[in-house]
């Protein structure tokens, strides 16, 4: 799978992603669902388990940088 085909895919956080943490996301790819190690695209962001995310960078073979796919609720 090339880098461009991973960027823009949606996934769900299965292990908290954040500064100082190696998180985990599951992404539907290649006709199935696969787990990837994940880091926040914005270095200070913390993304909790269950959050829908979008892949913004892919580092083969199993690492992605992600951002929240949707803004949180308005305050």
Tab-separated table of C-alpha atoms in Angstrom:
chain	number	residue	atom	x	y	z
A	1	UNK	CA	0.000	0.000	0.000
A	2	UNK	CA	1.435	3.387	-0.909
A	3	UNK	CA	1.484	6.439	1.342
A	4	UNK	CA	-1.163	8.359	-0.607
A	5	UNK	CA	-3.755	5.587	-0.353
A	6	UNK	CA	-3.654	5.626	3.486
A	7	UNK	CA	-3.931	9.408	3.886
A	8	UNK	CA	-7.554	10.456	4.353
A	9	UNK	CA	-8.778	7.075	5.593
A	10	UNK	CA	-10.948	7.057	8.705
A	11	UNK	CA	-10.342	4.931	11.756
A	12	UNK	CA	-11.213	4.570	15.421
A	13	UNK	CA	-8.872	4.944	18.397
A	14	UNK	CA	-8.456	1.667	20.307
A	15	UNK	CA	-5.640	2.896	22.587
A	16	UNK	CA	-5.361	6.542	23.681
A	17	UNK	CA	-3.234	8.686	21.350
A	18	UNK	CA	-1.292	11.557	22.874
A	19	UNK	CA	2.018	13.190	23.793
A	20	UNK	CA	4.395	10.629	25.268
A	21	UNK	CA	2.060	7.780	24.339
A	22	UNK	CA	2.110	5.260	21.531
A	23	UNK	CA	-1.574	4.946	20.729
A	24	UNK	CA	-3.390	2.510	18.502
A	25	UNK	CA	-6.061	2.898	15.849
A	26	UNK	CA	-8.000	0.465	13.721
A	27	UNK	CA	-8.456	1.443	10.076
A	28	UNK	CA	-10.490	-0.253	7.353
A	29	UNK	CA	-7.996	-0.968	4.597
A	30	UNK	CA	-7.255	-3.662	2.008
A	31	UNK	CA	-10.712	-5.193	2.348
A	32	UNK	CA	-10.454	-5.624	6.125
A	33	UNK	CA	-9.584	-3.790	9.303
A	34	UNK	CA	-6.004	-3.421	10.544
A	35	UNK	CA	-4.374	-1.989	13.656
A	36	UNK	CA	-1.698	0.709	13.404
A	37	UNK	CA	0.508	2.441	15.963
A	38	UNK	CA	-0.689	6.027	16.159
A	39	UNK	CA	0.627	9.447	17.099
A	40	UNK	CA	-1.253	12.776	17.151
A	41	UNK	CA	-0.737	14.974	14.084
A	42	UNK	CA	-0.761	17.979	16.433
A	43	UNK	CA	1.943	17.067	18.941
A	44	UNK	CA	0.018	18.235	22.018
A	45	UNK	CA	-3.347	16.662	21.164
A	46	UNK	CA	-4.770	13.839	23.268
A	47	UNK	CA	-7.294	11.648	21.483
A	48	UNK	CA	-9.304	9.289	23.655
A	49	UNK	CA	-10.334	5.721	22.959
A	50	UNK	CA	-13.413	5.435	20.729
A	51	UNK	CA	-12.788	8.711	18.861
A	52	UNK	CA	-13.132	8.671	15.083
A	53	UNK	CA	-9.908	9.892	13.468
A	54	UNK	CA	-8.492	10.597	10.019
A	55	UNK	CA	-5.041	9.507	8.870
A	56	UNK	CA	-2.949	12.527	7.853
A	57	UNK	CA	0.421	10.784	7.470
A	58	UNK	CA	1.494	7.161	6.990
A	59	UNK	CA	4.924	5.747	7.812
A	60	UNK	CA	5.204	2.169	6.534
A	61	UNK	CA	4.734	-0.426	7.625
A	62	UNK	CA	2.456	0.185	10.676
A	63	UNK	CA	2.597	3.808	11.885
A	64	UNK	CA	0.117	6.623	11.289
A	65	UNK	CA	-0.335	10.197	12.425
A	66	UNK	CA	-3.970	11.069	13.041
A	67	UNK	CA	-6.289	13.942	13.843
A	68	UNK	CA	-9.850	13.914	15.148
A	69	UNK	CA	-12.227	13.509	12.222
A	70	UNK	CA	-14.948	15.674	13.779
A	71	UNK	CA	-14.825	18.689	16.067
A	72	UNK	CA	-16.030	18.095	19.602
A	73	UNK	CA	-19.315	19.506	20.872
A	74	UNK	CA	-19.594	23.292	21.016
A	75	UNK	CA	-19.123	24.757	24.472
